[in-house]
Amino acid sequence: MSDPGKYVLAKPVGEAETGRLDQQHRMWLIQHRGLYSAPLSKSPNQRVIDIGCGTGIWAIAFATEYPDSHVLGIDITLPQPKSSPSNCSFAVADAEGDWSFATEPFDLIYGRMLINSIRNWSRYMQCCLQHLKPGGWLELNDVAHRFFAEDGCGEADSPMLRWWRVVFQESSRSNGIDIDDTYKHAQQMRDAGFTDVRERVFKWPVSSARANIPEEKAIAGLLYQSLQALIEGVTGTAVQHGDLRGMTAQQAQDLADEAKRDVVENADRHGYYMHFATYVGQAPRQK
C-alpha cells in the first residue's frame, strides 16, 4: 500500500510479481487449511475487506466460497482478474490514507504480507478497529524481515544472508519500514483496543528436504520459488532508485545472482528458514 513510488519491488503489477503474490496465496492456504484463521461466525451477508489485495486472488476466493458475503479488495493498483463473482469488487485506495472506501463497518478486515506496505502500524490498527463491527475481527498474516540458517553460518559463507541484510533489509529501512514490526503486531493490536488477540509464529523451511510433514514440503517448494522472484524484484528496485549502499548496479546484480544460486545449491546444507506469523484480534463487542 502507501506510496507506489516506494514499493519495495520494482514492478507492483509485473508478471513475475503477480506470480509471486499468487504463490504466497497458496502458501497461506496450506498453512491455514483454508482462507483465514479468524473465528468468524457463519452468519450471512458478512462484509469483508482485503487490504493490499494484490492480484485479487484471496478476495475472489472468499467471495466464491461465501456467495452471500460482500467482499471488497483494495490496493494502490487495481487488480485485473479475468473474472470475479458479483459479490466481489475492487477499488484503488491506500490504507494509510483516507478510509473513505469503508462506507459501512466490516465483519472481517483481512491483510496479508503488508510488512513492506504499512509505515504507521499504530494508526493502521486504530483505523481497523474504528471500521469493524462490534465483535468483528482483524487478521494479519505476514513475514518477519529476518532470514535464518540452522547451521549458524555467517555472511562470509552465505551470499543469501549477505544479500538479505545489505539489499533487502536496508531497502526496507530506507522506505520507513521497521524490520521487526511483524513481531510487534500482537501488542500493537492490544494497544489499539483489540481483545482476544491470538498470535501464531511459523517456521517455514526454504528446502523441502528440511520439511517434516507434507504441508511443510509444499510450503517450502513455493517459498523457494517466491524467494527467487523476491531477490530479483528487490534488487531491481534498489538499482532503479540508486539505493545501493555504496555498491555499483553491477555489484548489486552480481550479489543477487550469487544469492539466488546460494538458495538453489545450499538451502538444505545451511538449513535456511524464515518466520511467518498470523495475528487475529477482535473488536470489543460493545463500543
mmCIF file of C-alpha atoms in Angstrom:
data_model
loop_
_atom_site.group_PDB
_atom_site.id
_atom_site.type_symbol
_atom_site.label_atom_id
_atom_site.label_comp_id
_atom_site.label_asym_id
_atom_site.label_seq_id
_atom_site.Cartn_x
_atom_site.Cartn_y
_atom_site.Cartn_z
ATOM 1 C CA MET A 1 0.000 0.000 0.000
ATOM 2 C CA SER A 2 1.217 3.540 0.673
ATOM 3 C CA ASP A 3 3.120 5.466 -1.999
ATOM 4 C CA PRO A 4 3.550 3.336 -5.158
ATOM 5 C CA GLY A 5 6.887 5.048 -5.732
ATOM 6 C CA LYS A 6 8.138 3.465 -2.525
ATOM 7 C CA TYR A 7 7.019 -0.049 -3.348
ATOM 8 C CA VAL A 8 9.933 -2.264 -2.333
ATOM 9 C CA LEU A 9 9.639 -4.270 -5.543
ATOM 10 C CA ALA A 10 10.308 -2.803 -8.953
ATOM 11 C CA LYS A 11 7.091 -3.933 -10.696
ATOM 12 C CA PRO A 12 3.995 -3.924 -8.463
ATOM 13 C CA VAL A 13 1.889 -5.434 -11.252
ATOM 14 C CA GLY A 14 4.590 -7.150 -13.342
ATOM 15 C CA GLU A 15 4.207 -10.773 -14.410
ATOM 16 C CA ALA A 16 6.920 -12.086 -12.066
ATOM 17 C CA GLU A 17 5.440 -10.174 -9.129
ATOM 18 C CA THR A 18 1.932 -11.370 -9.956
ATOM 19 C CA GLY A 19 3.186 -14.949 -9.880
ATOM 20 C CA ARG A 20 4.972 -14.357 -6.567
ATOM 21 C CA LEU A 21 1.834 -12.928 -4.953
ATOM 22 C CA ASP A 22 -0.228 -15.906 -6.091
ATOM 23 C CA GLN A 23 2.433 -18.262 -4.698
ATOM 24 C CA GLN A 24 2.093 -16.517 -1.340
ATOM 25 C CA HIS A 25 -1.651 -17.114 -1.504
ATOM 26 C CA ARG A 26 -1.088 -20.841 -1.954
ATOM 27 C CA MET A 27 1.416 -20.935 0.953
ATOM 28 C CA TRP A 28 -1.093 -19.384 3.352
ATOM 29 C CA LEU A 29 -3.876 -21.655 2.100
ATOM 30 C CA ILE A 30 -1.724 -24.645 3.015
ATOM 31 C CA GLN A 31 -0.754 -23.217 6.410
ATOM 32 C CA HIS A 32 -4.308 -22.352 7.445
ATOM 33 C CA ARG A 33 -6.013 -25.180 5.555
ATOM 34 C CA GLY A 34 -8.417 -22.556 4.364
ATOM 35 C CA LEU A 35 -8.774 -18.895 3.518
ATOM 36 C CA TYR A 36 -8.470 -17.415 7.015
ATOM 37 C CA SER A 37 -7.884 -18.298 10.636
ATOM 38 C CA ALA A 38 -10.087 -15.761 12.476
ATOM 39 C CA PRO A 39 -13.058 -17.443 14.232
ATOM 40 C CA LEU A 40 -15.725 -15.810 12.085
ATOM 41 C CA SER A 41 -19.350 -16.566 12.697
ATOM 42 C CA LYS A 42 -21.241 -18.254 9.869
ATOM 43 C CA SER A 43 -23.916 -15.573 9.723
ATOM 44 C CA PRO A 44 -24.955 -14.483 6.211
ATOM 45 C CA ASN A 45 -24.261 -11.169 4.496
ATOM 46 C CA GLN A 46 -20.895 -10.627 6.128
ATOM 47 C CA ARG A 47 -18.872 -7.649 4.962
ATOM 48 C CA VAL A 48 -15.204 -8.424 4.349
ATOM 49 C CA ILE A 49 -12.298 -6.323 3.097
ATOM 50 C CA ASP A 50 -8.916 -7.498 1.808
ATOM 51 C CA ILE A 51 -6.322 -4.776 2.454
ATOM 52 C CA GLY A 52 -3.495 -4.799 -0.101
ATOM 53 C CA CYS A 53 -5.344 -7.371 -2.201
ATOM 54 C CA GLY A 54 -2.618 -7.740 -4.847
ATOM 55 C CA THR A 55 -3.960 -9.807 -7.725
ATOM 56 C CA GLY A 56 -7.338 -10.153 -6.007
ATOM 57 C CA ILE A 57 -6.957 -13.902 -5.666
ATOM 58 C CA TRP A 58 -7.932 -14.054 -1.960
ATOM 59 C CA ALA A 59 -10.923 -11.719 -2.289
ATOM 60 C CA ILE A 60 -12.254 -13.672 -5.250
ATOM 61 C CA ALA A 61 -11.751 -16.989 -3.449
ATOM 62 C CA PHE A 62 -13.578 -15.745 -0.330
ATOM 63 C CA ALA A 63 -16.463 -14.298 -2.350
ATOM 64 C CA THR A 64 -16.756 -17.562 -4.268
ATOM 65 C CA GLU A 65 -16.737 -19.739 -1.149
ATOM 66 C CA TYR A 66 -19.211 -17.467 0.653
ATOM 67 C CA PRO A 67 -21.610 -16.217 -2.051
ATOM 68 C CA ASP A 68 -23.815 -14.366 0.457
ATOM 69 C CA SER A 69 -20.856 -12.251 1.661
ATOM 70 C CA HIS A 70 -19.847 -8.828 0.338
ATOM 71 C CA VAL A 71 -16.107 -8.612 -0.359
ATOM 72 C CA LEU A 72 -14.052 -5.528 -1.208
ATOM 73 C CA GLY A 73 -10.396 -5.670 -2.220
ATOM 74 C CA ILE A 74 -8.257 -2.527 -2.176
ATOM 75 C CA ASP A 75 -4.712 -1.809 -3.324
ATOM 76 C CA ILE A 76 -2.645 1.019 -4.786
ATOM 77 C CA THR A 77 -3.084 -0.530 -8.244
ATOM 78 C CA LEU A 78 -6.336 -2.036 -9.455
ATOM 79 C CA PRO A 79 -6.306 -5.831 -9.867
ATOM 80 C CA GLN A 80 -7.150 -7.090 -13.345
ATOM 81 C CA PRO A 81 -8.740 -10.510 -12.753
ATOM 82 C CA LYS A 82 -10.186 -12.277 -15.765
ATOM 83 C CA SER A 83 -13.434 -12.668 -13.871
ATOM 84 C CA SER A 84 -14.829 -12.240 -10.366
ATOM 85 C CA PRO A 85 -18.140 -13.069 -8.690
ATOM 86 C CA SER A 86 -20.810 -10.401 -8.420
ATOM 87 C CA ASN A 87 -20.347 -10.127 -4.640
ATOM 88 C CA CYS A 88 -16.685 -9.101 -5.025
ATOM 89 C CA SER A 89 -15.487 -5.642 -6.002
ATOM 90 C CA PHE A 90 -12.159 -3.808 -6.130
ATOM 91 C CA ALA A 91 -11.023 -0.235 -5.616
ATOM 92 C CA VAL A 92 -7.809 1.760 -5.768
ATOM 93 C CA ALA A 93 -7.126 3.009 -2.245
ATOM 94 C CA ASP A 94 -4.331 3.453 0.280
ATOM 95 C CA ALA A 95 -4.917 2.008 3.750
ATOM 96 C CA GLU A 96 -2.534 4.601 5.174
ATOM 97 C CA GLY A 97 -4.656 7.400 3.744
ATOM 98 C CA ASP A 98 -8.329 8.297 3.842
ATOM 99 C CA TRP A 99 -10.570 5.331 4.680
ATOM 100 C CA SER A 100 -13.428 6.692 2.558
ATOM 101 C CA PHE A 101 -13.714 3.240 0.982
ATOM 102 C CA ALA A 102 -15.096 1.959 4.311
ATOM 103 C CA THR A 103 -18.664 3.139 3.849
ATOM 104 C CA GLU A 104 -20.023 0.531 6.288
ATOM 105 C CA PRO A 105 -18.329 -1.415 9.089
ATOM 106 C CA PHE A 106 -16.804 -4.826 8.358
ATOM 107 C CA ASP A 107 -17.084 -8.247 9.953
ATOM 108 C CA LEU A 108 -13.508 -9.097 8.876
ATOM 109 C CA ILE A 109 -10.587 -6.897 7.879
ATOM 110 C CA TYR A 110 -8.005 -9.187 6.302
ATOM 111 C CA GLY A 111 -4.412 -8.332 5.417
ATOM 112 C CA ARG A 112 -1.557 -10.445 4.152
ATOM 113 C CA MET A 113 2.123 -9.658 3.581
ATOM 114 C CA LEU A 114 1.732 -5.965 4.402
ATOM 115 C CA ILE A 115 5.034 -5.562 6.268
ATOM 116 C CA ASN A 116 6.595 -3.636 3.359
ATOM 117 C CA SER A 117 3.486 -1.513 2.883
ATOM 118 C CA ILE A 118 2.402 -0.060 6.228
ATOM 119 C CA ARG A 119 4.646 2.515 7.895
ATOM 120 C CA ASN A 120 2.429 3.540 10.811
ATOM 121 C CA TRP A 121 1.092 0.336 12.323
ATOM 122 C CA SER A 122 -0.443 2.013 15.359
ATOM 123 C CA ARG A 123 -2.612 4.196 13.148
ATOM 124 C CA TYR A 124 -3.460 1.236 10.924
ATOM 125 C CA MET A 125 -4.666 -0.831 13.893
ATOM 126 C CA GLN A 126 -6.779 2.077 15.122
ATOM 127 C CA CYS A 127 -8.347 2.571 11.680
ATOM 128 C CA CYS A 128 -9.174 -1.125 11.506
ATOM 129 C CA LEU A 129 -10.787 -1.069 14.936
ATOM 130 C CA GLN A 130 -12.810 2.004 14.022
ATOM 131 C CA HIS A 131 -14.211 0.323 10.897
ATOM 132 C CA LEU A 132 -15.068 -3.081 12.360
ATOM 133 C CA LYS A 133 -18.484 -4.055 13.632
ATOM 134 C CA PRO A 134 -18.640 -4.784 17.380
ATOM 135 C CA GLY A 135 -17.206 -8.298 17.696
ATOM 136 C CA GLY A 136 -15.628 -8.130 14.226
ATOM 137 C CA TRP A 137 -12.155 -9.474 13.527
ATOM 138 C CA LEU A 138 -8.837 -8.178 12.231
ATOM 139 C CA GLU A 139 -6.465 -10.753 10.744
ATOM 140 C CA LEU A 140 -2.838 -10.151 9.720
ATOM 141 C CA ASN A 141 -0.629 -12.725 8.033
ATOM 142 C CA ASP A 142 2.935 -11.634 7.471
ATOM 143 C CA VAL A 143 6.612 -12.463 7.155
ATOM 144 C CA ALA A 144 9.347 -11.344 9.541
ATOM 145 C CA HIS A 145 12.219 -9.419 7.971
ATOM 146 C CA ARG A 146 14.741 -11.975 9.163
ATOM 147 C CA PHE A 147 16.464 -14.802 7.325
ATOM 148 C CA PHE A 148 17.944 -17.697 9.299
ATOM 149 C CA ALA A 149 20.382 -20.552 8.820
ATOM 150 C CA GLU A 150 20.131 -23.644 11.019
ATOM 151 C CA ASP A 151 23.882 -24.274 10.824
ATOM 152 C CA GLY A 152 24.699 -20.783 12.110
ATOM 153 C CA CYS A 153 26.712 -19.804 9.056
ATOM 154 C CA GLY A 154 27.626 -16.150 8.639
ATOM 155 C CA GLU A 155 27.563 -13.808 5.682
ATOM 156 C CA ALA A 156 31.075 -14.862 4.634
ATOM 157 C CA ASP A 157 29.662 -18.315 3.806
ATOM 158 C CA SER A 158 26.210 -17.212 2.666
ATOM 159 C CA PRO A 159 25.567 -14.812 -0.219
ATOM 160 C CA MET A 160 21.866 -15.110 0.644
ATOM 161 C CA LEU A 161 22.356 -13.809 4.180
ATOM 162 C CA ARG A 162 24.570 -11.034 2.839
ATOM 163 C CA TRP A 163 22.002 -10.021 0.211
ATOM 164 C CA TRP A 164 19.203 -10.128 2.788
ATOM 165 C CA ARG A 165 20.974 -7.629 5.038
ATOM 166 C CA VAL A 166 22.680 -5.368 2.501
ATOM 167 C CA VAL A 167 19.874 -5.117 -0.047
ATOM 168 C CA PHE A 168 16.547 -6.263 1.396
ATOM 169 C CA GLN A 169 16.718 -5.012 4.963
ATOM 170 C CA GLU A 170 18.421 -1.750 4.016
ATOM 171 C CA SER A 171 15.910 -1.101 1.215
ATOM 172 C CA SER A 172 13.123 -1.680 3.709
ATOM 173 C CA ARG A 173 14.659 0.673 6.281
ATOM 174 C CA SER A 174 15.156 3.396 3.667
ATOM 175 C CA ASN A 175 11.441 3.140 2.906
ATOM 176 C CA GLY A 176 10.491 3.703 6.539
ATOM 177 C CA ILE A 177 9.907 0.045 7.419
ATOM 178 C CA ASP A 178 10.681 -1.262 10.909
ATOM 179 C CA ILE A 179 12.072 -4.689 10.049
ATOM 180 C CA ASP A 180 10.895 -6.127 13.378
ATOM 181 C CA ASP A 181 7.296 -4.867 13.166
ATOM 182 C CA THR A 182 5.883 -8.323 12.439
ATOM 183 C CA TYR A 183 6.887 -9.488 15.907
ATOM 184 C CA LYS A 184 5.133 -6.453 17.449
ATOM 185 C CA HIS A 185 1.663 -6.911 15.957
ATOM 186 C CA ALA A 186 0.103 -8.649 18.960
ATOM 187 C CA GLN A 187 0.982 -5.798 21.305
ATOM 188 C CA GLN A 188 0.041 -3.217 18.693
ATOM 189 C CA MET A 189 -3.408 -4.806 18.471
ATOM 190 C CA ARG A 190 -3.830 -4.764 22.247
ATOM 191 C CA ASP A 191 -2.654 -1.154 22.444
ATOM 192 C CA ALA A 192 -5.262 -0.177 19.848
ATOM 193 C CA GLY A 193 -8.036 -1.773 21.913
ATOM 194 C CA PHE A 194 -8.483 -5.221 20.373
ATOM 195 C CA THR A 195 -9.471 -8.116 22.624
ATOM 196 C CA ASP A 196 -8.877 -11.868 22.376
ATOM 197 C CA VAL A 197 -5.622 -11.269 20.480
ATOM 198 C CA ARG A 198 -4.107 -14.508 19.171
ATOM 199 C CA GLU A 199 -0.589 -14.998 17.839
ATOM 200 C CA ARG A 200 0.979 -17.896 15.925
ATOM 201 C CA VAL A 201 4.544 -17.834 14.578
ATOM 202 C CA PHE A 202 5.552 -20.408 11.964
ATOM 203 C CA LYS A 203 9.000 -21.595 10.943
ATOM 204 C CA TRP A 204 8.956 -22.204 7.198
ATOM 205 C CA PRO A 205 11.997 -24.023 5.729
ATOM 206 C CA VAL A 206 13.258 -22.974 2.309
ATOM 207 C CA SER A 207 14.395 -26.508 1.459
ATOM 208 C CA SER A 208 11.756 -29.232 1.196
ATOM 209 C CA ALA A 209 14.445 -31.674 2.395
ATOM 210 C CA ARG A 210 14.288 -29.916 5.780
ATOM 211 C CA ALA A 211 10.484 -30.187 5.992
ATOM 212 C CA ASN A 212 8.973 -32.719 8.382
ATOM 213 C CA ILE A 213 5.389 -33.008 7.142
ATOM 214 C CA PRO A 214 3.753 -32.852 3.683
ATOM 215 C CA GLU A 215 2.336 -29.374 4.318
ATOM 216 C CA GLU A 216 5.829 -28.034 5.136
ATOM 217 C CA LYS A 217 7.241 -29.623 1.999
ATOM 218 C CA ALA A 218 4.590 -27.957 -0.146
ATOM 219 C CA ILE A 219 5.212 -24.566 1.501
ATOM 220 C CA ALA A 220 8.985 -24.962 1.124
ATOM 221 C CA GLY A 221 8.641 -25.555 -2.604
ATOM 222 C CA LEU A 222 6.532 -22.434 -3.039
ATOM 223 C CA LEU A 223 8.745 -20.351 -0.736
ATOM 224 C CA TYR A 224 11.821 -21.398 -2.703
ATOM 225 C CA GLN A 225 10.207 -20.165 -5.937
ATOM 226 C CA SER A 226 8.960 -16.966 -4.303
ATOM 227 C CA LEU A 227 12.436 -16.116 -2.990
ATOM 228 C CA GLN A 228 13.902 -16.210 -6.494
ATOM 229 C CA ALA A 229 11.383 -13.609 -7.672
ATOM 230 C CA LEU A 230 11.841 -11.562 -4.485
ATOM 231 C CA ILE A 231 15.619 -11.335 -4.899
ATOM 232 C CA GLU A 232 15.286 -10.183 -8.499
ATOM 233 C CA GLY A 233 12.480 -7.713 -7.772
ATOM 234 C CA VAL A 234 14.000 -6.038 -4.698
ATOM 235 C CA THR A 235 17.389 -5.752 -6.362
ATOM 236 C CA GLY A 236 15.752 -4.180 -9.406
ATOM 237 C CA THR A 237 14.123 -1.546 -7.201
ATOM 238 C CA ALA A 238 17.392 -0.830 -5.358
ATOM 239 C CA VAL A 239 19.170 -0.307 -8.681
ATOM 240 C CA GLN A 240 16.294 1.779 -10.051
ATOM 241 C CA HIS A 241 16.254 4.077 -7.023
ATOM 242 C CA GLY A 242 20.034 4.194 -6.581
ATOM 243 C CA ASP A 243 19.667 2.712 -3.096
ATOM 244 C CA LEU A 244 22.799 0.554 -3.332
ATOM 245 C CA ARG A 245 24.690 1.198 -0.082
ATOM 246 C CA GLY A 246 27.932 2.000 -1.883
ATOM 247 C CA MET A 247 27.627 -0.778 -4.464
ATOM 248 C CA THR A 248 27.504 -0.247 -8.200
ATOM 249 C CA ALA A 249 24.478 -1.513 -10.091
ATOM 250 C CA GLN A 250 26.586 -4.375 -11.427
ATOM 251 C CA GLN A 251 27.811 -5.328 -7.944
ATOM 252 C CA ALA A 252 24.215 -5.356 -6.680
ATOM 253 C CA GLN A 253 23.122 -7.585 -9.551
ATOM 254 C CA ASP A 254 26.114 -9.878 -9.041
ATOM 255 C CA LEU A 255 25.199 -10.256 -5.358
ATOM 256 C CA ALA A 256 21.593 -11.020 -6.314
ATOM 257 C CA ASP A 257 22.764 -13.700 -8.739
ATOM 258 C CA GLU A 258 25.010 -15.208 -6.040
ATOM 259 C CA ALA A 259 22.115 -15.189 -3.563
ATOM 260 C CA LYS A 260 19.784 -16.966 -5.980
ATOM 261 C CA ARG A 261 22.460 -19.552 -6.734
ATOM 262 C CA ASP A 262 23.112 -19.981 -2.996
ATOM 263 C CA VAL A 263 19.438 -20.747 -2.370
ATOM 264 C CA VAL A 264 19.473 -23.323 -5.181
ATOM 265 C CA GLU A 265 22.684 -25.036 -4.064
ATOM 266 C CA ASN A 266 22.796 -24.596 -0.285
ATOM 267 C CA ALA A 267 19.306 -24.152 1.168
ATOM 268 C CA ASP A 268 19.381 -27.691 2.542
ATOM 269 C CA ARG A 269 23.027 -27.635 3.696
ATOM 270 C CA HIS A 270 22.635 -24.359 5.619
ATOM 271 C CA GLY A 271 19.063 -25.096 6.672
ATOM 272 C CA TYR A 272 17.659 -21.767 5.530
ATOM 273 C CA TYR A 273 14.313 -20.826 7.033
ATOM 274 C CA MET A 274 12.062 -17.840 7.687
ATOM 275 C CA HIS A 275 9.455 -16.811 10.234
ATOM 276 C CA PHE A 276 5.882 -16.141 9.177
ATOM 277 C CA ALA A 277 3.139 -15.174 11.602
ATOM 278 C CA THR A 278 -0.635 -14.880 11.950
ATOM 279 C CA TYR A 279 -2.318 -12.429 14.310
ATOM 280 C CA VAL A 280 -6.039 -12.081 14.920
ATOM 281 C CA GLY A 281 -7.804 -9.684 17.245
ATOM 282 C CA GLN A 282 -11.454 -8.971 17.990
ATOM 283 C CA ALA A 283 -13.141 -5.606 18.230
ATOM 284 C CA PRO A 284 -14.911 -5.172 21.591
ATOM 285 C CA ARG A 285 -18.485 -6.424 21.423
ATOM 286 C CA GLN A 286 -19.647 -3.153 22.896
ATOM 287 C CA LYS A 287 -18.160 0.155 21.770
#
